[in-house]
Amino acid sequence: MIHNGVEYAEMQLLAELVYLLKHHAHLEYPAIADVLTELGERGAQSYLLEITINILRATECETYLLDTILDKSGNKGTGGWSTVAAAEYGYPASMIATALFARYTSARKTERVAREAQYSLPRRNFEASTEALFGAYQISRIVNHHQGFQLINEANTRHDWGIRLPEVARIWTNGCIIRSSLMESLIPALETDTSLLAHPELASFTQALHSSLVQVCNAASQARCALPNHQAALQFLLSYTLGQGSANLIQAQRDYFGAHTYQKVNDPTEAHYHTDWENLS
């Protein structure tokens, strides 16, 4: 199930990349295929990348086949099940959920066409380098795989299933839709760290490419191009690498309207407190 959830996000990342290059960088499909071929040669080789390149080059009656396919995506349920599992186990598998919701959005074709006419938001050119695009795609994939394996690890820990994550990665390098050179590199990483973003080499690689992801997401927003899964990767990284977040206010709000209590900073007892907020002096 989680394999398919990760697959949803991997497919969505490639769909976003192709759409951006087609509609905002104004490349034709063969040129986009060349860009993706270079991406694979630079370490991002995968089965999904290979078939995407083939799809981009496919023609029928002298028309690119991709242009004849309606942009309404279906699903068989596994992305939804993965998202439900993420909620059940309290793990923020945001890229799987975002990819699922992107499919749901795509299915609302009539509404999208109507809102495009109503809002008339001008499409602008994408202004970021191919190098930045490569970096953003690679870092987003690392975040996606991190979330997928962490979700499995959450269930594994709770139920004591005895699942070995390196073995899962090894299985997924053989005959699976998400097989890739990245997956092969994750086998030794998972031997030492169940959290991929905690692994020194992957953490260093991710940190080095962080600015590329920011640049691409900002440029896409300026171009009025939706990159929901790249944005999901960025927002997860920003939240995941922030020691002090915003949830203290949420806890105060919950305690104010519902007496849900809160814990205090630097309290080793981890006790829970309630404040009578309306009667504070």
PDB file of C-alpha atoms in Angstrom:
ATOM      1  CA  MET A   1       0.000   0.000   0.000  1.00  0.00           C
ATOM      2  CA  ILE A   2       2.733   2.475   0.957  1.00  0.00           C
ATOM      3  CA  HIS A   3       4.683   1.502  -2.166  1.00  0.00           C
ATOM      4  CA  ASN A   4       1.717   2.791  -4.166  1.00  0.00           C
ATOM      5  CA  GLY A   5       1.469   5.917  -2.034  1.00  0.00           C
ATOM      6  CA  VAL A   6       5.110   6.747  -2.750  1.00  0.00           C
ATOM      7  CA  GLU A   7       4.361   5.950  -6.391  1.00  0.00           C
ATOM      8  CA  TYR A   8       1.539   8.518  -6.425  1.00  0.00           C
ATOM      9  CA  ALA A   9       3.953  11.223  -5.308  1.00  0.00           C
ATOM     10  CA  GLU A  10       6.691  10.138  -7.730  1.00  0.00           C
ATOM     11  CA  MET A  11       4.251  10.296 -10.638  1.00  0.00           C
ATOM     12  CA  GLN A  12       2.957  13.688  -9.533  1.00  0.00           C
ATOM     13  CA  LEU A  13       6.486  15.136  -9.308  1.00  0.00           C
ATOM     14  CA  LEU A  14       7.185  14.106 -12.896  1.00  0.00           C
ATOM     15  CA  ALA A  15       3.810  15.407 -14.082  1.00  0.00           C
ATOM     16  CA  GLU A  16       4.573  18.773 -12.475  1.00  0.00           C
ATOM     17  CA  LEU A  17       8.024  18.862 -14.029  1.00  0.00           C
ATOM     18  CA  VAL A  18       6.729  18.133 -17.536  1.00  0.00           C
ATOM     19  CA  TYR A  19       3.857  20.606 -17.228  1.00  0.00           C
ATOM     20  CA  LEU A  20       6.203  23.352 -16.057  1.00  0.00           C
ATOM     21  CA  LEU A  21       8.623  22.781 -18.922  1.00  0.00           C
ATOM     22  CA  LYS A  22       5.819  22.560 -21.485  1.00  0.00           C
ATOM     23  CA  HIS A  23       3.555  25.430 -20.480  1.00  0.00           C
ATOM     24  CA  HIS A  24       5.860  27.838 -18.666  1.00  0.00           C
ATOM     25  CA  ALA A  25       9.288  27.185 -20.202  1.00  0.00           C
ATOM     26  CA  HIS A  26       7.693  26.587 -23.629  1.00  0.00           C
ATOM     27  CA  LEU A  27       9.664  23.463 -24.544  1.00  0.00           C
ATOM     28  CA  GLU A  28       8.295  20.890 -26.976  1.00  0.00           C
ATOM     29  CA  TYR A  29       7.944  17.292 -25.862  1.00  0.00           C
ATOM     30  CA  PRO A  30      11.144  16.009 -27.540  1.00  0.00           C
ATOM     31  CA  ALA A  31      13.130  18.763 -25.820  1.00  0.00           C
ATOM     32  CA  ILE A  32      11.523  17.905 -22.482  1.00  0.00           C
ATOM     33  CA  ALA A  33      12.413  14.266 -23.081  1.00  0.00           C
ATOM     34  CA  ASP A  34      16.016  15.356 -23.602  1.00  0.00           C
ATOM     35  CA  VAL A  35      15.966  17.286 -20.317  1.00  0.00           C
ATOM     36  CA  LEU A  36      14.623  14.251 -18.475  1.00  0.00           C
ATOM     37  CA  THR A  37      17.199  12.020 -20.164  1.00  0.00           C
ATOM     38  CA  GLU A  38      19.933  14.289 -18.817  1.00  0.00           C
ATOM     39  CA  LEU A  39      18.296  14.164 -15.408  1.00  0.00           C
ATOM     40  CA  GLY A  40      18.497  10.383 -15.452  1.00  0.00           C
ATOM     41  CA  GLU A  41      22.125  10.460 -16.556  1.00  0.00           C
ATOM     42  CA  ARG A  42      22.892  12.673 -13.580  1.00  0.00           C
ATOM     43  CA  GLY A  43      21.749  10.162 -10.994  1.00  0.00           C
ATOM     44  CA  ALA A  44      17.942  10.341 -11.024  1.00  0.00           C
ATOM     45  CA  GLN A  45      17.369   7.227 -13.157  1.00  0.00           C
ATOM     46  CA  SER A  46      14.112   5.430 -12.444  1.00  0.00           C
ATOM     47  CA  TYR A  47      11.508   3.272 -14.141  1.00  0.00           C
ATOM     48  CA  LEU A  48       8.960   6.081 -13.981  1.00  0.00           C
ATOM     49  CA  LEU A  49      11.433   8.515 -15.512  1.00  0.00           C
ATOM     50  CA  GLU A  50      12.143   6.043 -18.341  1.00  0.00           C
ATOM     51  CA  ILE A  51       8.498   5.534 -19.243  1.00  0.00           C
ATOM     52  CA  THR A  52       7.817   9.278 -19.005  1.00  0.00           C
ATOM     53  CA  ILE A  53      10.534   9.912 -21.590  1.00  0.00           C
ATOM     54  CA  ASN A  54       8.957   7.292 -23.868  1.00  0.00           C
ATOM     55  CA  ILE A  55       5.504   8.828 -23.391  1.00  0.00           C
ATOM     56  CA  LEU A  56       6.803  12.288 -24.321  1.00  0.00           C
ATOM     57  CA  ARG A  57       8.187  10.969 -27.611  1.00  0.00           C
ATOM     58  CA  ALA A  58       5.137   8.895 -28.565  1.00  0.00           C
ATOM     59  CA  THR A  59       3.106  10.089 -31.575  1.00  0.00           C
ATOM     60  CA  GLU A  60      -0.102   8.965 -33.252  1.00  0.00           C
ATOM     61  CA  CYS A  61      -1.140  10.303 -36.650  1.00  0.00           C
ATOM     62  CA  GLU A  62       1.648  12.883 -36.438  1.00  0.00           C
ATOM     63  CA  THR A  63       0.264  14.195 -33.126  1.00  0.00           C
ATOM     64  CA  TYR A  64       1.949  13.780 -29.767  1.00  0.00           C
ATOM     65  CA  LEU A  65      -0.170  11.206 -27.986  1.00  0.00           C
ATOM     66  CA  LEU A  66       0.092  13.006 -24.653  1.00  0.00           C
ATOM     67  CA  ASP A  67      -1.796  15.984 -26.103  1.00  0.00           C
ATOM     68  CA  THR A  68      -4.762  13.748 -26.917  1.00  0.00           C
ATOM     69  CA  ILE A  69      -5.171  12.455 -23.349  1.00  0.00           C
ATOM     70  CA  LEU A  70      -7.691  14.194 -21.078  1.00  0.00           C
ATOM     71  CA  ASP A  71      -6.123  15.631 -17.918  1.00  0.00           C
ATOM     72  CA  LYS A  72      -8.384  13.753 -15.493  1.00  0.00           C
ATOM     73  CA  SER A  73      -6.492  11.278 -13.335  1.00  0.00           C
ATOM     74  CA  GLY A  74      -8.057   8.164 -11.866  1.00  0.00           C
ATOM     75  CA  ASN A  75      -6.996   6.145  -8.838  1.00  0.00           C
ATOM     76  CA  LYS A  76      -7.610   2.663  -7.482  1.00  0.00           C
ATOM     77  CA  GLY A  77      -7.664   3.595  -3.795  1.00  0.00           C
ATOM     78  CA  THR A  78      -4.160   2.844  -2.511  1.00  0.00           C
ATOM     79  CA  GLY A  79      -3.210   6.524  -2.309  1.00  0.00           C
ATOM     80  CA  GLY A  80      -6.313   7.121  -0.212  1.00  0.00           C
ATOM     81  CA  TRP A  81      -5.594   4.135   2.008  1.00  0.00           C
ATOM     82  CA  SER A  82      -2.014   5.364   2.522  1.00  0.00           C
ATOM     83  CA  THR A  83      -3.311   8.809   3.472  1.00  0.00           C
ATOM     84  CA  VAL A  84      -5.788   7.289   5.935  1.00  0.00           C
ATOM     85  CA  ALA A  85      -2.949   5.215   7.408  1.00  0.00           C
ATOM     86  CA  ALA A  86      -0.828   8.352   7.792  1.00  0.00           C
ATOM     87  CA  ALA A  87      -3.659   9.958   9.777  1.00  0.00           C
ATOM     88  CA  GLU A  88      -4.168   6.796  11.839  1.00  0.00           C
ATOM     89  CA  TYR A  89      -0.506   6.579  12.818  1.00  0.00           C
ATOM     90  CA  GLY A  90      -0.034  10.320  13.213  1.00  0.00           C
ATOM     91  CA  TYR A  91       2.703  10.621  10.605  1.00  0.00           C
ATOM     92  CA  PRO A  92       2.807  13.653   8.245  1.00  0.00           C
ATOM     93  CA  ALA A  93       3.074  11.837   4.906  1.00  0.00           C
ATOM     94  CA  SER A  94       2.219  15.104   3.197  1.00  0.00           C
ATOM     95  CA  MET A  95       3.551  14.219  -0.243  1.00  0.00           C
ATOM     96  CA  ILE A  96       1.384  11.114  -0.581  1.00  0.00           C
ATOM     97  CA  ALA A  97      -1.666  13.077   0.571  1.00  0.00           C
ATOM     98  CA  THR A  98      -0.884  16.008  -1.730  1.00  0.00           C
ATOM     99  CA  ALA A  99      -0.444  13.714  -4.736  1.00  0.00           C
ATOM    100  CA  LEU A 100      -3.789  12.084  -3.944  1.00  0.00           C
ATOM    101  CA  PHE A 101      -5.538  15.449  -3.663  1.00  0.00           C
ATOM    102  CA  ALA A 102      -3.906  16.574  -6.921  1.00  0.00           C
ATOM    103  CA  ARG A 103      -5.631  13.620  -8.607  1.00  0.00           C
ATOM    104  CA  TYR A 104      -8.929  14.584  -7.001  1.00  0.00           C
ATOM    105  CA  THR A 105      -8.466  18.147  -8.251  1.00  0.00           C
ATOM    106  CA  SER A 106      -7.669  16.908 -11.751  1.00  0.00           C
ATOM    107  CA  ALA A 107     -10.921  14.939 -11.797  1.00  0.00           C
ATOM    108  CA  ARG A 108     -12.894  18.183 -11.428  1.00  0.00           C
ATOM    109  CA  LYS A 109     -12.242  19.168 -15.020  1.00  0.00           C
ATOM    110  CA  THR A 110     -15.482  21.072 -15.611  1.00  0.00           C
ATOM    111  CA  GLU A 111     -14.971  23.163 -12.482  1.00  0.00           C
ATOM    112  CA  ARG A 112     -11.348  23.895 -13.370  1.00  0.00           C
ATOM    113  CA  VAL A 113     -12.244  25.085 -16.860  1.00  0.00           C
ATOM    114  CA  ALA A 114     -14.953  27.347 -15.443  1.00  0.00           C
ATOM    115  CA  ARG A 115     -12.683  28.814 -12.762  1.00  0.00           C
ATOM    116  CA  GLU A 116      -9.911  29.437 -15.302  1.00  0.00           C
ATOM    117  CA  ALA A 117     -12.314  31.574 -17.327  1.00  0.00           C
ATOM    118  CA  GLN A 118     -13.645  33.299 -14.220  1.00  0.00           C
ATOM    119  CA  TYR A 119     -10.298  34.177 -12.622  1.00  0.00           C
ATOM    120  CA  SER A 120      -8.307  34.857 -15.817  1.00  0.00           C
ATOM    121  CA  LEU A 121      -4.954  34.587 -14.034  1.00  0.00           C
ATOM    122  CA  PRO A 122      -2.232  35.247 -16.625  1.00  0.00           C
ATOM    123  CA  ARG A 123       0.301  32.484 -17.226  1.00  0.00           C
ATOM    124  CA  ARG A 124       3.859  33.734 -17.007  1.00  0.00           C
ATOM    125  CA  ASN A 125       7.237  32.365 -18.016  1.00  0.00           C
ATOM    126  CA  PHE A 126       9.157  30.189 -15.583  1.00  0.00           C
ATOM    127  CA  GLU A 127      12.357  31.917 -14.543  1.00  0.00           C
ATOM    128  CA  ALA A 128      14.707  29.404 -12.955  1.00  0.00           C
ATOM    129  CA  SER A 129      17.642  27.382 -14.218  1.00  0.00           C
ATOM    130  CA  THR A 130      17.516  23.769 -15.325  1.00  0.00           C
ATOM    131  CA  GLU A 131      20.119  23.114 -12.651  1.00  0.00           C
ATOM    132  CA  ALA A 132      17.725  24.383  -9.981  1.00  0.00           C
ATOM    133  CA  LEU A 133      14.932  22.275 -11.470  1.00  0.00           C
ATOM    134  CA  PHE A 134      17.095  19.164 -11.254  1.00  0.00           C
ATOM    135  CA  GLY A 135      17.938  19.901  -7.628  1.00  0.00           C
ATOM    136  CA  ALA A 136      14.327  20.565  -6.673  1.00  0.00           C
ATOM    137  CA  TYR A 137      13.174  17.294  -8.232  1.00  0.00           C
ATOM    138  CA  GLN A 138      15.889  15.262  -6.523  1.00  0.00           C
ATOM    139  CA  ILE A 139      15.331  16.732  -3.070  1.00  0.00           C
ATOM    140  CA  SER A 140      11.561  16.264  -3.392  1.00  0.00           C
ATOM    141  CA  ARG A 141      12.074  12.584  -4.141  1.00  0.00           C
ATOM    142  CA  ILE A 142      14.224  12.155  -1.041  1.00  0.00           C
ATOM    143  CA  VAL A 143      11.508  13.748   1.102  1.00  0.00           C
ATOM    144  CA  ASN A 144       8.880  11.497  -0.504  1.00  0.00           C
ATOM    145  CA  HIS A 145      10.856   8.328   0.191  1.00  0.00           C
ATOM    146  CA  HIS A 146      11.648   9.522   3.709  1.00  0.00           C
ATOM    147  CA  GLN A 147       7.950   9.956   4.448  1.00  0.00           C
ATOM    148  CA  GLY A 148       7.001   6.596   2.963  1.00  0.00           C
ATOM    149  CA  PHE A 149       9.575   4.632   4.932  1.00  0.00           C
ATOM    150  CA  GLN A 150       8.829   6.571   8.108  1.00  0.00           C
ATOM    151  CA  LEU A 151       5.132   5.720   7.811  1.00  0.00           C
ATOM    152  CA  ILE A 152       6.002   2.031   7.500  1.00  0.00           C
ATOM    153  CA  ASN A 153       8.332   2.396  10.488  1.00  0.00           C
ATOM    154  CA  GLU A 154       5.569   3.976  12.592  1.00  0.00           C
ATOM    155  CA  ALA A 155       3.270   1.000  11.993  1.00  0.00           C
ATOM    156  CA  ASN A 156       6.152  -1.439  12.395  1.00  0.00           C
ATOM    157  CA  THR A 157       7.069   0.015  15.786  1.00  0.00           C
ATOM    158  CA  ARG A 158       3.484   0.094  17.051  1.00  0.00           C
ATOM    159  CA  HIS A 159       2.662  -3.469  16.027  1.00  0.00           C
ATOM    160  CA  ASP A 160       6.110  -5.044  16.412  1.00  0.00           C
ATOM    161  CA  TRP A 161       5.919  -6.571  12.939  1.00  0.00           C
ATOM    162  CA  GLY A 162       9.676  -7.061  12.622  1.00  0.00           C
ATOM    163  CA  ILE A 163       9.883  -5.348   9.228  1.00  0.00           C
ATOM    164  CA  ARG A 164      13.427  -4.525   8.090  1.00  0.00           C
ATOM    165  CA  LEU A 165      13.349  -1.301   6.086  1.00  0.00           C
ATOM    166  CA  PRO A 166      16.571  -2.087   4.144  1.00  0.00           C
ATOM    167  CA  GLU A 167      14.935  -5.310   2.961  1.00  0.00           C
ATOM    168  CA  VAL A 168      11.831  -3.386   1.872  1.00  0.00           C
ATOM    169  CA  ALA A 169      14.044  -1.045  -0.162  1.00  0.00           C
ATOM    170  CA  ARG A 170      15.877  -4.028  -1.667  1.00  0.00           C
ATOM    171  CA  ILE A 171      12.592  -5.645  -2.715  1.00  0.00           C
ATOM    172  CA  TRP A 172      11.487  -2.357  -4.249  1.00  0.00           C
ATOM    173  CA  THR A 173      14.559  -2.282  -6.509  1.00  0.00           C
ATOM    174  CA  ASN A 174      13.336  -5.380  -8.357  1.00  0.00           C
ATOM    175  CA  GLY A 175      10.383  -5.186 -10.717  1.00  0.00           C
ATOM    176  CA  CYS A 176       8.566  -2.434  -8.819  1.00  0.00           C
ATOM    177  CA  ILE A 177       7.164   0.704 -10.403  1.00  0.00           C
ATOM    178  CA  ILE A 178       9.183   2.883  -8.017  1.00  0.00           C
ATOM    179  CA  ARG A 179      12.460   1.081  -8.653  1.00  0.00           C
ATOM    180  CA  SER A 180      15.261   3.568  -9.157  1.00  0.00           C
ATOM    181  CA  SER A 181      18.898   4.341  -8.555  1.00  0.00           C
ATOM    182  CA  LEU A 182      17.755   6.355  -5.521  1.00  0.00           C
ATOM    183  CA  MET A 183      16.056   3.285  -4.070  1.00  0.00           C
ATOM    184  CA  GLU A 184      19.261   1.309  -4.491  1.00  0.00           C
ATOM    185  CA  SER A 185      21.179   3.952  -2.533  1.00  0.00           C
ATOM    186  CA  LEU A 186      18.619   3.826   0.287  1.00  0.00           C
ATOM    187  CA  ILE A 187      19.386   0.209   1.195  1.00  0.00           C
ATOM    188  CA  PRO A 188      22.675   0.976   3.024  1.00  0.00           C
ATOM    189  CA  ALA A 189      21.264   4.247   4.377  1.00  0.00           C
ATOM    190  CA  LEU A 190      18.356   2.427   6.035  1.00  0.00           C
ATOM    191  CA  GLU A 191      20.784  -0.013   7.640  1.00  0.00           C
ATOM    192  CA  THR A 192      21.968   2.799   9.919  1.00  0.00           C
ATOM    193  CA  ASP A 193      19.030   5.265   9.995  1.00  0.00           C
ATOM    194  CA  THR A 194      15.305   4.581   9.824  1.00  0.00           C
ATOM    195  CA  SER A 195      14.949   8.332   9.155  1.00  0.00           C
ATOM    196  CA  LEU A 196      16.455   9.043   5.749  1.00  0.00           C
ATOM    197  CA  LEU A 197      16.706  12.767   6.460  1.00  0.00           C
ATOM    198  CA  ALA A 198      18.813  11.953   9.523  1.00  0.00           C
ATOM    199  CA  HIS A 199      21.357   9.974   7.491  1.00  0.00           C
ATOM    200  CA  PRO A 200      24.534  12.134   7.212  1.00  0.00           C
ATOM    201  CA  GLU A 201      25.044  11.750   3.445  1.00  0.00           C
ATOM    202  CA  LEU A 202      21.391  12.264   2.545  1.00  0.00           C
ATOM    203  CA  ALA A 203      21.113  15.156   4.992  1.00  0.00           C
ATOM    204  CA  SER A 204      24.148  16.823   3.456  1.00  0.00           C
ATOM    205  CA  PHE A 205      22.783  16.295  -0.067  1.00  0.00           C
ATOM    206  CA  THR A 206      19.374  17.643   0.934  1.00  0.00           C
ATOM    207  CA  GLN A 207      20.854  20.691   2.639  1.00  0.00           C
ATOM    208  CA  ALA A 208      22.958  21.484  -0.437  1.00  0.00           C
ATOM    209  CA  LEU A 209      19.885  21.351  -2.714  1.00  0.00           C
ATOM    210  CA  HIS A 210      17.471  23.157  -0.417  1.00  0.00           C
ATOM    211  CA  SER A 211      17.990  26.508  -2.131  1.00  0.00           C
ATOM    212  CA  SER A 212      17.135  24.923  -5.501  1.00  0.00           C
ATOM    213  CA  LEU A 213      13.776  23.762  -4.186  1.00  0.00           C
ATOM    214  CA  VAL A 214      13.046  27.213  -2.766  1.00  0.00           C
ATOM    215  CA  GLN A 215      14.041  28.855  -6.050  1.00  0.00           C
ATOM    216  CA  VAL A 216      11.863  26.562  -8.165  1.00  0.00           C
ATOM    217  CA  CYS A 217       8.814  26.840  -5.899  1.00  0.00           C
ATOM    218  CA  ASN A 218       9.102  30.621  -5.783  1.00  0.00           C
ATOM    219  CA  ALA A 219       9.594  30.885  -9.554  1.00  0.00           C
ATOM    220  CA  ALA A 220       6.640  28.574 -10.198  1.00  0.00           C
ATOM    221  CA  SER A 221       4.417  30.668  -7.931  1.00  0.00           C
ATOM    222  CA  GLN A 222       5.456  33.810  -9.797  1.00  0.00           C
ATOM    223  CA  ALA A 223       4.667  32.032 -13.082  1.00  0.00           C
ATOM    224  CA  ARG A 224       1.242  30.973 -11.724  1.00  0.00           C
ATOM    225  CA  CYS A 225       2.156  27.320 -12.134  1.00  0.00           C
ATOM    226  CA  ALA A 226       0.865  24.789  -9.609  1.00  0.00           C
ATOM    227  CA  LEU A 227       3.586  22.526  -8.211  1.00  0.00           C
ATOM    228  CA  PRO A 228       1.712  21.023  -5.245  1.00  0.00           C
ATOM    229  CA  ASN A 229       4.080  18.145  -4.555  1.00  0.00           C
ATOM    230  CA  HIS A 230       7.273  20.162  -4.879  1.00  0.00           C
ATOM    231  CA  GLN A 231       5.684  22.688  -2.530  1.00  0.00           C
ATOM    232  CA  ALA A 232       4.708  19.880  -0.145  1.00  0.00           C
ATOM    233  CA  ALA A 233       8.332  18.736  -0.051  1.00  0.00           C
ATOM    234  CA  LEU A 234       9.516  22.271   0.678  1.00  0.00           C
ATOM    235  CA  GLN A 235       6.950  22.919   3.403  1.00  0.00           C
ATOM    236  CA  PHE A 236       7.728  19.585   5.074  1.00  0.00           C
ATOM    237  CA  LEU A 237      11.440  20.387   5.080  1.00  0.00           C
ATOM    238  CA  LEU A 238      10.852  23.871   6.469  1.00  0.00           C
ATOM    239  CA  SER A 239       8.702  22.454   9.288  1.00  0.00           C
ATOM    240  CA  TYR A 240      10.817  19.345   9.933  1.00  0.00           C
ATOM    241  CA  THR A 241      14.035  21.308  10.351  1.00  0.00           C
ATOM    242  CA  LEU A 242      12.561  23.958  12.674  1.00  0.00           C
ATOM    243  CA  GLY A 243      13.260  23.368  16.369  1.00  0.00           C
ATOM    244  CA  GLN A 244      10.788  26.043  17.495  1.00  0.00           C
ATOM    245  CA  GLY A 245       7.514  25.936  15.603  1.00  0.00           C
ATOM    246  CA  SER A 246       4.106  27.583  15.816  1.00  0.00           C
ATOM    247  CA  ALA A 247       2.188  24.855  17.663  1.00  0.00           C
ATOM    248  CA  ASN A 248       2.486  26.595  21.051  1.00  0.00           C
ATOM    249  CA  LEU A 249      -0.254  29.004  19.923  1.00  0.00           C
ATOM    250  CA  ILE A 250      -2.401  26.094  18.758  1.00  0.00           C
ATOM    251  CA  GLN A 251      -2.052  24.469  22.179  1.00  0.00           C
ATOM    252  CA  ALA A 252      -3.005  27.749  23.854  1.00  0.00           C
ATOM    253  CA  GLN A 253      -6.072  28.050  21.596  1.00  0.00           C
ATOM    254  CA  ARG A 254      -7.101  24.449  22.312  1.00  0.00           C
ATOM    255  CA  ASP A 255      -6.753  25.024  26.037  1.00  0.00           C
ATOM    256  CA  TYR A 256      -8.669  28.334  25.829  1.00  0.00           C
ATOM    257  CA  PHE A 257     -11.785  26.977  24.088  1.00  0.00           C
ATOM    258  CA  GLY A 258     -11.686  23.345  25.189  1.00  0.00           C
ATOM    259  CA  ALA A 259      -9.480  23.016  28.283  1.00  0.00           C
ATOM    260  CA  HIS A 260      -7.298  20.529  26.419  1.00  0.00           C
ATOM    261  CA  THR A 261      -4.253  21.503  28.531  1.00  0.00           C
ATOM    262  CA  TYR A 262      -0.665  22.110  27.442  1.00  0.00           C
ATOM    263  CA  GLN A 263       2.873  21.305  28.528  1.00  0.00           C
ATOM    264  CA  LYS A 264       5.420  23.940  29.548  1.00  0.00           C
ATOM    265  CA  VAL A 265       8.846  24.724  28.136  1.00  0.00           C
ATOM    266  CA  ASN A 266      11.734  23.327  30.205  1.00  0.00           C
ATOM    267  CA  ASP A 267       9.443  21.307  32.486  1.00  0.00           C
ATOM    268  CA  PRO A 268      11.140  17.912  32.962  1.00  0.00           C
ATOM    269  CA  THR A 269       8.007  16.462  34.580  1.00  0.00           C
ATOM    270  CA  GLU A 270       6.084  16.765  31.266  1.00  0.00           C
ATOM    271  CA  ALA A 271       3.037  17.716  33.337  1.00  0.00           C
ATOM    272  CA  HIS A 272      -0.073  19.131  31.671  1.00  0.00           C
ATOM    273  CA  TYR A 273      -1.469  22.526  32.645  1.00  0.00           C
ATOM    274  CA  HIS A 274      -4.730  24.386  32.164  1.00  0.00           C
ATOM    275  CA  THR A 275      -5.214  28.152  32.320  1.00  0.00           C
ATOM    276  CA  ASP A 276      -8.420  30.075  33.017  1.00  0.00           C
ATOM    277  CA  TRP A 277      -7.658  32.406  30.111  1.00  0.00           C
ATOM    278  CA  GLU A 278     -10.703  34.669  30.404  1.00  0.00           C
ATOM    279  CA  ASN A 279      -9.990  35.498  34.040  1.00  0.00           C
ATOM    280  CA  LEU A 280      -6.284  36.247  33.779  1.00  0.00           C
ATOM    281  CA  SER A 281      -5.319  39.544  35.429  1.00  0.00           C
TER     282      SER A 281
END
